[in-house]
CSV table of C-alpha atoms in Angstrom, one decimal:
chain,number,residue,atom,x,y,z
A,1,MET,CA,31.9,30.9,56.9
A,2,ASN,CA,31.1,31.2,60.6
A,3,LEU,CA,30.0,28.1,62.5
A,4,PHE,CA,29.9,27.5,66.2
A,5,ASN,CA,31.3,31.0,66.8
A,6,ARG,CA,34.4,30.5,64.8
A,7,ASP,CA,35.4,30.9,61.1
A,8,TYR,CA,36.0,28.0,58.8
A,9,SER,CA,37.1,27.8,55.2
A,10,THR,CA,35.9,25.0,52.9
A,11,GLU,CA,39.4,23.4,53.4
A,12,ASP,CA,38.9,23.6,57.1
A,13,ILE,CA,35.6,21.7,56.7
A,14,ARG,CA,37.5,19.0,54.9
A,15,LYS,CA,40.1,18.7,57.7
A,16,TYR,CA,37.6,18.6,60.6
A,17,PHE,CA,34.7,16.6,59.2
A,18,GLY,CA,35.0,13.1,57.6
A,19,SER,CA,31.7,13.8,55.9
A,20,LEU,CA,29.9,17.1,55.4
A,21,GLU,CA,26.7,15.2,56.5
A,22,GLN,CA,28.1,15.4,60.0
A,23,LEU,CA,27.4,19.1,59.8
A,24,ALA,CA,24.9,19.9,57.1
A,25,GLY,CA,23.5,18.7,53.8
A,26,MET,CA,20.4,17.3,52.1
A,27,ARG,CA,18.8,13.9,52.4
A,28,LYS,CA,15.7,12.3,50.8
A,29,TYR,CA,13.1,10.2,52.5
A,30,SER,CA,9.4,9.5,52.5
A,31,PHE,CA,6.8,9.2,55.2
A,32,SER,CA,5.6,5.7,56.0
A,33,GLN,CA,2.1,5.9,57.4
A,34,GLY,CA,-1.1,7.9,57.8
A,35,LYS,CA,-2.2,10.6,55.5
A,36,ALA,CA,1.4,11.4,54.5
A,37,LYS,CA,2.3,7.8,53.5
A,38,ASN,CA,4.7,7.8,50.5
A,39,VAL,CA,5.0,11.6,50.4
A,40,GLU,CA,8.6,12.3,49.4
A,41,VAL,CA,10.7,14.9,51.3
A,42,VAL,CA,14.1,16.5,50.9
A,43,GLU,CA,15.5,17.7,54.2
A,44,PHE,CA,17.9,20.7,54.3
A,45,ARG,CA,20.3,21.3,57.2
A,46,THR,CA,22.6,24.3,56.9
A,47,GLY,CA,24.8,23.7,60.0
A,48,SER,CA,23.6,27.0,61.6
A,49,GLY,CA,20.6,25.3,63.3
A,50,LEU,CA,18.3,25.8,60.3
A,51,ARG,CA,16.4,22.7,59.2
A,52,PHE,CA,13.5,22.5,56.8
A,53,GLU,CA,11.6,20.0,54.7
A,54,VAL,CA,10.8,20.4,51.0
A,55,LEU,CA,7.7,18.4,50.1
A,56,VAL,CA,8.4,17.0,46.7
A,57,ASP,CA,4.9,15.6,46.2
A,58,ARG,CA,3.2,18.8,47.4
A,59,GLY,CA,4.3,21.2,44.7
A,60,LEU,CA,7.7,21.7,46.2
A,61,ASP,CA,6.2,23.4,49.2
A,62,ILE,CA,8.2,23.8,52.4
A,63,GLY,CA,6.7,22.0,55.4
A,64,LEU,CA,8.4,21.8,58.8
A,65,CYS,CA,11.0,24.5,59.6
A,66,GLU,CA,12.9,24.9,62.8
A,67,PHE,CA,15.9,26.9,64.0
A,68,LYS,CA,18.1,25.5,66.8
A,69,GLY,CA,15.1,23.2,67.7
A,70,ILE,CA,12.7,26.2,67.9
A,71,PRO,CA,9.6,25.7,65.7
A,72,ILE,CA,9.3,28.4,63.1
A,73,SER,CA,6.5,27.2,60.8
A,74,PHE,CA,2.9,26.7,61.9
A,75,ARG,CA,1.7,23.1,61.8
A,76,SER,CA,-2.1,22.4,61.7
A,77,ALA,CA,-3.8,19.3,63.1
A,78,VAL,CA,-4.1,17.9,59.6
A,79,GLY,CA,-0.4,17.1,59.4
A,80,GLU,CA,1.4,16.3,56.2
A,81,ALA,CA,-1.0,14.7,53.7
A,82,SER,CA,-0.8,13.1,50.3
A,83,PRO,CA,-1.9,15.2,47.3
A,84,PHE,CA,-4.2,12.4,46.3
A,85,LEU,CA,-6.4,13.3,49.3
A,86,PHE,CA,-7.0,16.8,47.9
A,87,GLU,CA,-10.6,18.0,47.6
A,88,ALA,CA,-10.9,21.0,45.3
A,89,GLU,CA,-14.5,22.1,46.0
A,90,GLY,CA,-15.4,25.0,48.2
A,91,ASP,CA,-13.1,25.4,51.3
A,92,GLN,CA,-12.1,21.7,51.3
A,93,TRP,CA,-8.6,22.8,50.5
A,94,PHE,CA,-8.2,23.1,54.3
A,95,ARG,CA,-8.6,19.4,54.7
A,96,ASN,CA,-5.2,19.0,53.1
A,97,PHE,CA,-3.6,22.1,54.6
A,98,SER,CA,-0.8,21.2,57.0
A,99,GLY,CA,0.4,24.7,57.3
A,100,GLY,CA,4.2,24.5,56.9
A,101,LEU,CA,6.5,27.3,56.2
A,102,LEU,CA,5.4,27.8,52.6
A,103,THR,CA,2.3,26.7,50.8
A,104,GLY,CA,1.9,27.7,47.1
A,105,CYS,CA,-1.5,29.1,46.0
A,106,GLY,CA,-2.6,29.3,42.4
A,107,LEU,CA,-1.7,29.1,39.5
A,108,THR,CA,-4.9,30.0,37.6
A,109,TYR,CA,-7.0,30.9,40.6
A,110,LEU,CA,-6.7,31.5,44.4
A,111,GLY,CA,-8.5,33.2,47.3
A,112,ALA,CA,-12.0,32.6,48.4
A,113,PRO,CA,-14.2,29.9,46.8
A,114,ASP,CA,-15.8,31.5,43.8
A,115,ILE,CA,-17.8,31.2,40.5
A,116,ASP,CA,-16.0,32.9,37.7
A,117,GLN,CA,-17.6,33.0,34.2
A,118,GLY,CA,-19.7,29.9,35.2
A,119,GLN,CA,-16.7,28.0,36.5
A,120,GLU,CA,-16.7,26.8,40.1
A,121,LEU,CA,-13.4,27.5,41.8
A,122,GLY,CA,-12.4,26.3,45.3
A,123,LEU,CA,-10.1,27.8,47.8
A,124,HIS,CA,-6.5,28.8,46.9
A,125,GLY,CA,-6.0,26.7,43.7
A,126,ARG,CA,-4.3,23.4,42.9
A,127,ILE,CA,-0.6,23.9,42.7
A,128,SER,CA,0.1,22.8,46.3
A,129,ASN,CA,-1.4,19.5,45.6
A,130,ILE,CA,0.4,18.6,42.4
A,131,PRO,CA,3.5,16.3,42.7
A,132,ALA,CA,6.7,17.7,41.3
A,133,GLU,CA,8.7,16.1,38.5
A,134,SER,CA,12.4,16.3,37.3
A,135,VAL,CA,13.5,16.9,40.8
A,136,SER,CA,17.3,17.1,41.4
A,137,THR,CA,19.5,18.0,44.4
A,138,PHE,CA,23.1,19.1,44.1
A,139,GLU,CA,25.9,21.0,46.0
A,140,GLU,CA,27.9,23.9,44.7
A,141,LYS,CA,31.2,24.7,46.4
A,142,ASP,CA,33.7,27.5,46.1
A,143,GLU,CA,36.7,28.5,48.3
A,144,GLU,CA,34.4,30.3,50.8
A,145,SER,CA,31.2,28.3,51.1
A,146,VAL,CA,28.9,25.4,50.1
A,147,PHE,CA,25.5,25.8,48.7
A,148,PHE,CA,22.7,23.2,48.8
A,149,ASN,CA,20.2,23.3,45.9
A,150,LEU,CA,17.0,21.7,44.8
A,151,LYS,CA,15.4,22.1,41.4
A,152,GLY,CA,12.1,20.7,40.1
A,153,ARG,CA,9.0,21.3,38.0
A,154,VAL,CA,5.3,21.4,38.8
A,155,ARG,CA,2.7,21.4,36.1
A,156,GLU,CA,-0.8,22.7,36.3
A,157,THR,CA,-2.6,21.3,33.3
A,158,LYS,CA,-6.0,20.5,32.0
A,159,THR,CA,-6.5,18.7,28.7
A,160,LEU,CA,-7.9,21.1,26.0
A,161,SER,CA,-7.0,24.2,27.9
A,162,THR,CA,-4.4,25.1,30.7
A,163,ASN,CA,-0.7,24.2,30.4
A,164,LEU,CA,1.3,26.2,33.0
A,165,LEU,CA,4.8,25.1,34.2
A,166,LEU,CA,6.3,26.2,37.5
A,167,GLU,CA,10.1,25.7,37.7
A,168,ARG,CA,11.5,26.2,41.2
A,169,THR,CA,15.0,26.4,42.6
A,170,ILE,CA,15.4,26.3,46.4
A,171,SER,CA,18.9,27.2,47.8
A,172,ALA,CA,20.5,27.4,51.2
A,173,GLU,CA,24.1,28.2,52.2
A,174,LEU,CA,26.3,26.4,54.7
A,175,GLY,CA,26.3,28.2,58.0
A,176,LYS,CA,23.5,30.6,57.0
A,177,ASN,CA,19.9,31.0,58.2
A,178,LYS,CA,18.4,31.9,54.8
A,179,ILE,CA,16.2,30.1,52.3
A,180,SER,CA,16.3,31.5,48.7
A,181,ILE,CA,13.6,30.7,46.2
A,182,HIS,CA,13.7,31.4,42.4
A,183,ASP,CA,10.5,30.6,40.6
A,184,THR,CA,9.7,30.8,36.9
A,185,ILE,CA,6.2,30.3,35.6
A,186,THR,CA,5.8,29.6,31.9
A,187,ASN,CA,2.7,29.3,29.8
A,188,VAL,CA,3.7,26.4,27.6
A,189,GLY,CA,0.2,26.2,26.1
A,190,PHE,CA,-1.3,28.1,23.2
A,191,THR,CA,-4.0,30.2,24.9
A,192,LYS,CA,-3.8,33.2,27.2
A,193,GLU,CA,-4.4,32.1,30.8
A,194,PRO,CA,-5.3,33.8,34.1
A,195,LEU,CA,-2.4,33.9,36.5
A,196,MET,CA,-2.9,34.1,40.2
A,197,PHE,CA,0.1,33.3,42.4
A,198,LEU,CA,0.6,33.7,46.2
A,199,TYR,CA,3.3,32.5,48.7
A,200,HIS,CA,1.3,31.4,51.8
A,201,ILE,CA,4.1,31.7,54.4
A,202,ASN,CA,2.8,30.3,57.8
A,203,LEU,CA,4.4,31.2,61.1
A,204,GLY,CA,3.4,29.8,64.5
A,205,HIS,CA,4.3,29.7,68.2
A,206,PRO,CA,6.7,30.5,69.9
A,207,LEU,CA,7.7,33.0,67.2
A,208,VAL,CA,4.1,34.2,67.2
A,209,ASP,CA,3.2,35.2,70.7
A,210,LYS,CA,1.7,38.0,72.7
A,211,GLY,CA,4.0,41.0,72.0
A,212,THR,CA,5.2,39.7,68.6
A,213,LYS,CA,5.1,42.6,66.1
A,214,LEU,CA,5.0,42.9,62.3
A,215,HIS,CA,7.5,45.5,60.9
A,216,SER,CA,6.9,46.7,57.4
A,217,ASP,CA,7.3,49.9,55.4
A,218,SER,CA,3.7,50.0,54.4
A,219,LEU,CA,2.5,52.9,52.3
A,220,ASN,CA,-1.1,51.8,52.9
A,221,VAL,CA,-2.9,49.1,54.8
A,222,GLN,CA,-6.5,48.1,54.1
A,223,ALA,CA,-8.8,45.6,55.8
A,224,ARG,CA,-10.3,42.9,53.6
A,225,ASP,CA,-13.8,43.2,55.1
A,226,ASP,CA,-15.9,44.7,57.9
A,227,ILE,CA,-14.7,42.1,60.4
A,228,SER,CA,-11.1,42.8,59.6
A,229,ALA,CA,-11.7,46.5,59.8
A,230,ARG,CA,-12.4,46.2,63.5
A,231,TYR,CA,-8.8,45.1,64.0
A,232,LEU,CA,-7.1,47.4,61.6
A,233,SER,CA,-5.8,49.9,64.1
A,234,ASN,CA,-3.8,47.1,65.8
A,235,TYR,CA,-2.8,45.1,62.7
A,236,GLU,CA,1.0,45.0,63.5
A,237,ASN,CA,0.6,43.7,67.1
A,238,TYR,CA,-0.2,40.1,68.1
A,239,LEU,CA,-2.1,38.7,71.0
A,240,GLY,CA,-1.9,35.3,72.7
A,241,PRO,CA,-4.4,32.6,71.8
A,242,THR,CA,-7.8,34.3,71.9
A,243,PRO,CA,-11.1,32.4,71.9
A,244,ASN,CA,-13.3,33.2,68.9
A,245,TYR,CA,-10.6,35.4,67.3
A,246,PRO,CA,-11.9,35.8,63.7
A,247,ASP,CA,-10.2,35.2,60.4
A,248,VAL,CA,-8.8,38.7,59.6
A,249,VAL,CA,-6.8,39.8,56.5
A,250,PHE,CA,-5.0,43.1,55.8
A,251,TYR,CA,-3.7,44.2,52.4
A,252,HIS,CA,-0.4,46.1,52.4
A,253,ASP,CA,1.2,48.2,49.8
A,254,ILE,CA,4.9,47.8,50.8
A,255,ARG,CA,7.4,50.4,49.8
A,256,GLU,CA,10.2,48.8,47.7
A,257,ASN,CA,13.8,49.7,48.3
A,258,LYS,CA,16.3,51.0,45.7
A,259,ASP,CA,16.9,47.5,44.5
A,260,GLY,CA,13.2,46.8,43.9
A,261,PHE,CA,12.7,44.5,46.9
A,262,CYS,CA,10.1,44.7,49.7
A,263,GLU,CA,11.2,43.7,53.2
A,264,VAL,CA,9.0,42.6,56.0
A,265,SER,CA,9.9,41.1,59.4
A,266,LEU,CA,8.0,39.5,62.3
A,267,LYS,CA,9.9,40.1,65.5
A,268,ASN,CA,9.6,38.5,68.9
A,269,THR,CA,12.0,40.4,71.1
A,270,LYS,CA,11.2,38.3,74.2
A,271,LEU,CA,12.2,35.1,72.3
A,272,GLY,CA,15.1,37.0,70.6
A,273,LEU,CA,14.2,35.9,67.1
A,274,ALA,CA,13.0,37.6,63.9
A,275,PHE,CA,11.7,36.1,60.7
A,276,LYS,CA,12.6,38.2,57.7
A,277,LEU,CA,11.0,38.1,54.3
A,278,LYS,CA,12.3,39.8,51.1
A,279,TYR,CA,10.7,39.7,47.7
A,280,ARG,CA,10.6,41.6,44.4
A,281,LYS,CA,7.6,43.9,44.0
A,282,ASP,CA,7.5,43.9,40.2
A,283,ASN,CA,5.7,40.6,39.9
A,284,LEU,CA,4.3,40.5,43.5
A,285,PRO,CA,2.7,43.9,44.1
A,286,ASN,CA,0.4,42.8,46.9
A,287,PHE,CA,1.3,41.8,50.5
A,288,VAL,CA,-1.4,39.9,52.4
A,289,GLN,CA,-1.2,39.7,56.2
A,290,TRP,CA,-3.4,36.9,57.6
A,291,LYS,CA,-4.0,36.8,61.4
A,292,TYR,CA,-5.8,33.9,62.9
A,293,THR,CA,-4.7,33.8,66.5
A,294,ASN,CA,-7.5,31.6,67.7
A,295,GLN,CA,-7.0,28.7,70.1
A,296,GLY,CA,-5.4,25.6,68.5
A,297,ASN,CA,-5.1,27.3,65.2
A,298,TYR,CA,-2.7,30.0,66.3
A,299,VAL,CA,-1.1,31.3,63.1
A,300,THR,CA,-0.1,34.3,61.0
A,301,GLY,CA,0.4,34.3,57.3
A,302,LEU,CA,2.8,36.7,55.5
A,303,GLU,CA,1.8,36.4,51.8
A,304,PRO,CA,3.4,38.1,48.9
A,305,SER,CA,1.1,37.8,45.9
A,306,ASN,CA,0.2,39.1,42.4
A,307,SER,CA,-3.4,39.4,43.5
A,308,LYS,CA,-5.7,39.8,46.5
A,309,ALA,CA,-7.6,36.9,48.1
A,310,GLU,CA,-11.2,37.6,47.1
A,311,GLY,CA,-11.4,35.1,44.3
A,312,ARG,CA,-10.9,35.3,40.6
A,313,SER,CA,-14.3,36.9,39.7
A,314,LYS,CA,-13.6,39.8,42.1
A,315,ALA,CA,-10.1,40.3,40.5
A,316,ARG,CA,-11.7,40.3,37.1
A,317,GLU,CA,-14.4,42.7,38.2
A,318,GLU,CA,-11.8,45.1,39.7
A,319,LYS,CA,-9.6,44.8,36.5
A,320,GLU,CA,-6.8,43.4,38.6
A,321,LEU,CA,-6.7,39.9,37.1
A,322,GLU,CA,-3.3,39.2,35.6
A,323,TYR,CA,-2.8,37.0,32.5
A,324,ILE,CA,0.1,35.1,31.1
A,325,GLU,CA,0.4,34.8,27.3
A,326,PRO,CA,1.4,31.7,25.4
A,327,GLY,CA,5.2,31.3,25.7
A,328,GLU,CA,5.5,34.0,28.3
A,329,HIS,CA,7.7,33.7,31.4
A,330,LYS,CA,7.2,35.3,34.8
A,331,GLU,CA,10.0,35.3,37.4
A,332,TYR,CA,9.8,35.5,41.1
A,333,PHE,CA,12.5,35.9,43.8
A,334,LEU,CA,11.9,35.3,47.5
A,335,GLU,CA,14.2,35.1,50.5
A,336,MET,CA,13.2,34.0,54.0
A,337,SER,CA,15.7,34.2,56.9
A,338,ILE,CA,15.9,33.9,60.6
A,339,GLU,CA,17.8,36.4,62.7
A,340,GLU,CA,18.8,36.3,66.4
A,341,LEU,CA,18.2,39.6,68.0
């Protein structure tokens, strides 16, 4: 493995470092005050300069992420917040949205607040505000490297109806700038359930800046609404913080490569950094690009999804609503990496 511009074997690591923690590793802690009090965190450090926090009590989302001290993830004014402060109605989801590198949306509904078959549904679902269970961390070593892993489960349940289980593994390798996620969603209940699942990946300044550009092999790009349509011709380019910049969304159909993966990157050549995203298209056919480059809320979202973001009734109306049968499993693979240009 290459660290500090030189190559090391795992035996070299043993010789040079009394403890691997001097270089990299995982550690658990919890926040002690404010809205985040008692929220449990697992911090990953890979030794390459990549550091990120997995929020155990927030559906195994990923909060803060930085590379060599440079912020990568967007952070909202809300900050980390306990799931017990969650308000499900309307757009109140935003009151508990700290941003972070990855916020899960779903599992039975997501997108705009909605009324579907008489059921009132708020913004973006519940999974991000459900504490995880059966969480474990462990290292795997071979002759060439060390891997840091976290596994856990998040359940979206409702007595007399829904019983969905999200099983998540997050992995990072010593000396690398990549986060790998393997998710499995299982319907452990006995009724067919709607399944809506979106990875809300939130990137902020300085990666997002005037001149930052989205690179994607998009077969087609569509605006969500009339407001977004006014910005469609310049969807790939980013401006600096702009007063009154609206909430715009673009839907991409990304071409998959020969291995079945879609690849998207956000590049800031002036900063010399690129954020790269890779995911399988078979279970995540939609790619949602969110641009909200207003003042103070200066963010872009790169969001692989099995649905669009108009709400469940719209997905049902357009015959795009996916279901998961009793006992059925759905698998998802996602990689996020940071590259120096």
